Amino acid sequence: MDQCIKKSMLPDDYKGLIEKLIPVYDSDDFEDVFLLMTSEASGPARLQIKMELNRIMAPCRQVVDLRGRVNGECRPYELGGLRHWLDDVAINTYHKRIKHFGGKFRVGLYEALMNTRNNFRILHQQHKQETHTAETPRRDTQFDASLIRFGHYLTREENRLQITTPVELALPFKQTVHGVTSDLSCSGAKFKVPSAFKYNLGMSVKATFPQMAEKFSDPRLAKGVEYRILGIDDNKDNDSFKWLRLKITSDNTAIKQAIEQSLRQSHHRTKKNHEDEVIKARTKGYEHCFLKHTSSMPMFFAGNKLEYCLLTEHNRHIWDHWHDERNQPVINHLLSTERMATLGKAGLKQCSTLIYSFCHEHSQKSFFYSAALPEMTMEERQLFWHVGAVRNSWRVSRLTVYPIEQDCLDELQEIAPEMVDKLSVLTHIGILQDLTNEEAQQDYRLTMKPQLSGKALQPFRHPRNPVSDAKAIFFDPKPQRCESRFMFETPIELSSSDLPTMTGATVDFSISGLNLNLHQPLPLRRGQEVSISFTELQKQDKRAPLTHIPYRVIRVSPNHQNIQLTTGSGESAWRGEQFLRRLIQHNESKLTQTEEPLPTGDLLLAMHRMLLTHLNMIPYFTEKVDHKMKIRAICSNYPLPALPKIFNQAAGGNGYSLEPIFRNRVKRMLAETMRPVEIHQPYIHEMYLKLHINGGRIQRIDSKLRDEFDNTEQRIKFIREAKKQGGFMALRITAVPVLNPMTALTGLELGALAKKILHRARALEMEFTSLAGCGEMYDITDEVMVRLEVG
């Protein structure tokens, strides 16, 4: 059968013609069609085409054995009376091409099966071509990422039958995929399918089970069962196949009866499959790591009133900024009743606005100014920018508000039933993002300063009172205090260089902290240095260093009578601390320790569940592999926003590639920013993308960081060219090192999983601890366009 492996020597121009002649080869009028279609060919060429056509249409009895020849798993198939060994790609090629060859196994079909695109020989040839072709560089897999869906958890309430049997999937556009079952249940399934085809989340497919239909004599299994794809998982060890997780959407009677019959057979047994629990634990691990490092501040509202702010290790600077000279929170005035009434209007699924703000110091008092874009005229906006953008307190923020849907509140009944009464009053979720870029502050002063008086900004000044009574709670239920506090009341005297001496009494104290009430108001401010004398304690021990101990003011109550302090510096402060330490150690059994109010895990889990379904940014995670930073995963909600779709097209529609963002910038944007050094505010970069679109598809993406332009004019020109050529997008990209990805809630999740499947829990823990850094990507196109006034 030498002719079966003989390669065609025809020019490529004739191969397309031969493909057109194959379907009519067995027809009665073949000769007429052949002469018509080869009329422009020369006599020798026509003879060569005829000989090649006769060769590939000759019957073939050669067995196709692809074991060890292809990048895929081969299984035996009985086709045309012969036993072949084919993989998923080859069997699908067979079924697609057999009709083309008149329903007969011929030499051309044999060669097609022996030369599928995942054949090692073909792959090697392609690799050599790519190596020698500079015009088509290979995509760097260093920037490839998997996608994790936040806020969505698969749950399984039933055992699955672990069974391996052939399954045929009918995809849209009349594609047929041959796969193998991994497990089945009455409501879902997991299939192993070739990766050569495109699968989408939410896609409806029809599955038939020919072997099971024959075995159980049930024709319903051969007619098909409707499924919907819930999850698509890659295989890291072998990229020739994927795993599909599906849910039955049609009548499941046939599957249910087949499972029952299988269970009655002695050689079948059920085994609890914990795969969904592993996926759920992995998703929550990444979610908790994201929450630990996010620089956005989640908020929870009851109507127009702010109830909770969720603090993380990297968004505290936002919370701290909105405190006045008394260190009292005044963020409630940024989220005024009027603004929230507009943003939280009934019927809106989401509403977002840009807010500009700055702080003015006058008479040792802090006065905050803020204005949203719709609240200002053009002249007021330009004046606001000119006055505010020169100050260190200048802030650009984006507030996005989402209503809390009823089905979300219903889910809380299962997650945290004891919290339903407390959380049922919540109506909206807000996400406050700091978009400030110190390097871009001059952009707000590009226009001429308007001829308006400074008094025009008075309507945007915040009142000083009342202060916010919203609860600022840490995202993880772990203690935040660095030392214990004890209830203790004793008289004191407070003195300051520019204020009269005032008497009062302590409320509680620690080694380095003090909480006291003054008998009369005293106009102190945060950071002010004072001296404290413990008059009564000094009388009991005259040698104790308890007079004029330096303290620094941390917080002052609105009535200026409750003062919280921390010890200052110097010899006197050190001696005072040593005495208080000995006092606590010797009297610890007599002192009453004040308990730190900690949020319950159920409350936080409920907040996480509400929050993580309303992302307006794209988190990303990195790891270090062979001393090289690599993108591990990106995270998003569904339906996918614009940015992940761009990353998908950058990867050629298969996966997600962040190459347009980080290529040639690994050291600057990943390696240096994610060094294992503790930081409190994230590193930020501002990036502009130019999308070259042709036929609805992105052909190329050009990217430039803000400081890669020589001047502002170049940036504006880049934006205008991008809008003409296809599309423009501006991104704010943050980066922080991940020193410890584990949280208290992650530990609980892994602990519960370890009781069921220990090795998978350990594998997840290793995956989490291998994370080197994370960050967020915000779409700030609107803010950049307004700032540069490019309409």
PDB file of N, CA, C and O in Angstrom, residues 4 78 131 148 248 257 263-264 331 356-357 433 439 576 590 598 683 705-706 713:
ATOM      1  N   CYS A   4      -0.614   4.710  -0.510  1.00  0.00           N
ATOM      2  CA  CYS A   4      -1.345   5.364   0.576  1.00  0.00           C
ATOM      3  C   CYS A   4      -0.513   6.391   1.301  1.00  0.00           C
ATOM      4  O   CYS A   4      -1.044   7.269   1.943  1.00  0.00           O
ATOM      5  N   GLU A  78     -13.837   1.004  15.549  1.00  0.00           N
ATOM      6  CA  GLU A  78     -14.137   0.087  14.451  1.00  0.00           C
ATOM      7  C   GLU A  78     -14.749   0.887  13.317  1.00  0.00           C
ATOM      8  O   GLU A  78     -15.880   1.371  13.411  1.00  0.00           O
ATOM      9  N   THR A 131      10.256  29.330  13.525  1.00  0.00           N
ATOM     10  CA  THR A 131      11.599  29.730  13.942  1.00  0.00           C
ATOM     11  C   THR A 131      12.296  30.535  12.862  1.00  0.00           C
ATOM     12  O   THR A 131      13.048  31.480  13.148  1.00  0.00           O
ATOM     13  N   ILE A 148     -10.600  33.371  36.046  1.00  0.00           N
ATOM     14  CA  ILE A 148     -11.337  32.914  37.218  1.00  0.00           C
ATOM     15  C   ILE A 148     -12.583  33.782  37.358  1.00  0.00           C
ATOM     16  O   ILE A 148     -12.485  35.016  37.367  1.00  0.00           O
ATOM     17  N   ILE A 248     -27.596  19.609  32.983  1.00  0.00           N
ATOM     18  CA  ILE A 248     -28.691  19.149  32.127  1.00  0.00           C
ATOM     19  C   ILE A 248     -29.781  20.210  32.070  1.00  0.00           C
ATOM     20  O   ILE A 248     -30.184  20.764  33.094  1.00  0.00           O
ATOM     21  N   GLN A 257     -32.094   6.813  34.752  1.00  0.00           N
ATOM     22  CA  GLN A 257     -32.284   5.364  34.705  1.00  0.00           C
ATOM     23  C   GLN A 257     -30.978   4.649  34.353  1.00  0.00           C
ATOM     24  O   GLN A 257     -30.705   3.562  34.882  1.00  0.00           O
ATOM     25  N   LEU A 263     -25.459   1.414  38.750  1.00  0.00           N
ATOM     26  CA  LEU A 263     -25.207   1.213  40.174  1.00  0.00           C
ATOM     27  C   LEU A 263     -25.594  -0.189  40.619  1.00  0.00           C
ATOM     28  O   LEU A 263     -25.042  -0.724  41.598  1.00  0.00           O
ATOM     29  N   ARG A 264     -26.558  -0.787  39.911  1.00  0.00           N
ATOM     30  CA  ARG A 264     -26.989  -2.143  40.291  1.00  0.00           C
ATOM     31  C   ARG A 264     -25.983  -3.205  39.851  1.00  0.00           C
ATOM     32  O   ARG A 264     -26.037  -4.341  40.317  1.00  0.00           O
ATOM     33  N   ILE A 331     -15.994  61.099  55.565  1.00  0.00           N
ATOM     34  CA  ILE A 331     -16.268  60.586  54.222  1.00  0.00           C
ATOM     35  C   ILE A 331     -17.755  60.612  53.905  1.00  0.00           C
ATOM     36  O   ILE A 331     -18.164  60.557  52.749  1.00  0.00           O
ATOM     37  N   TYR A 356     -13.983  64.950  41.989  1.00  0.00           N
ATOM     38  CA  TYR A 356     -12.712  65.638  42.205  1.00  0.00           C
ATOM     39  C   TYR A 356     -12.761  66.306  43.577  1.00  0.00           C
ATOM     40  O   TYR A 356     -13.792  66.851  43.976  1.00  0.00           O
ATOM     41  N   SER A 357     -11.640  66.283  44.301  1.00  0.00           N
ATOM     42  CA  SER A 357     -11.652  66.825  45.657  1.00  0.00           C
ATOM     43  C   SER A 357     -10.278  67.323  46.054  1.00  0.00           C
ATOM     44  O   SER A 357      -9.252  66.926  45.476  1.00  0.00           O
ATOM     45  N   GLN A 433     -12.925  54.227  44.154  1.00  0.00           N
ATOM     46  CA  GLN A 433     -11.588  53.977  43.615  1.00  0.00           C
ATOM     47  C   GLN A 433     -10.814  55.287  43.516  1.00  0.00           C
ATOM     48  O   GLN A 433     -11.342  56.293  43.034  1.00  0.00           O
ATOM     49  N   GLU A 439       1.717  62.303  38.746  1.00  0.00           N
ATOM     50  CA  GLU A 439       2.447  62.722  37.551  1.00  0.00           C
ATOM     51  C   GLU A 439       1.531  63.369  36.517  1.00  0.00           C
ATOM     52  O   GLU A 439       2.010  64.013  35.587  1.00  0.00           O
ATOM     53  N   GLY A 576       8.583  56.197  80.656  1.00  0.00           N
ATOM     54  CA  GLY A 576       7.154  56.068  80.958  1.00  0.00           C
ATOM     55  C   GLY A 576       6.593  54.750  80.452  1.00  0.00           C
ATOM     56  O   GLY A 576       5.790  54.088  81.136  1.00  0.00           O
ATOM     57  N   LYS A 590      -5.726  41.794  87.848  1.00  0.00           N
ATOM     58  CA  LYS A 590      -6.694  42.714  88.427  1.00  0.00           C
ATOM     59  C   LYS A 590      -7.308  43.646  87.378  1.00  0.00           C
ATOM     60  O   LYS A 590      -8.384  44.202  87.591  1.00  0.00           O
ATOM     61  N   LEU A 598     -14.542  42.628  66.717  1.00  0.00           N
ATOM     62  CA  LEU A 598     -14.157  42.004  65.449  1.00  0.00           C
ATOM     63  C   LEU A 598     -15.399  41.616  64.668  1.00  0.00           C
ATOM     64  O   LEU A 598     -16.385  41.144  65.249  1.00  0.00           O
ATOM     65  N   TYR A 683       1.789  50.439  43.580  1.00  0.00           N
ATOM     66  CA  TYR A 683       2.423  51.107  42.449  1.00  0.00           C
ATOM     67  C   TYR A 683       1.370  51.300  41.365  1.00  0.00           C
ATOM     68  O   TYR A 683       0.489  50.450  41.175  1.00  0.00           O
ATOM     69  N   LEU A 705       2.907  53.565  27.828  1.00  0.00           N
ATOM     70  CA  LEU A 705       2.720  54.164  29.142  1.00  0.00           C
ATOM     71  C   LEU A 705       2.725  55.681  29.013  1.00  0.00           C
ATOM     72  O   LEU A 705       3.293  56.242  28.061  1.00  0.00           O
ATOM     73  N   ARG A 706       2.120  56.321  29.987  1.00  0.00           N
ATOM     74  CA  ARG A 706       2.000  57.777  29.930  1.00  0.00           C
ATOM     75  C   ARG A 706       3.367  58.452  29.792  1.00  0.00           C
ATOM     76  O   ARG A 706       3.521  59.395  29.010  1.00  0.00           O
ATOM     77  N   GLU A 713       1.094  66.842  23.770  1.00  0.00           N
ATOM     78  CA  GLU A 713       0.593  66.855  22.392  1.00  0.00           C
ATOM     79  C   GLU A 713       0.679  65.464  21.760  1.00  0.00           C
ATOM     80  O   GLU A 713      -0.215  65.055  21.014  1.00  0.00           O
TER      81      GLU A 713
END
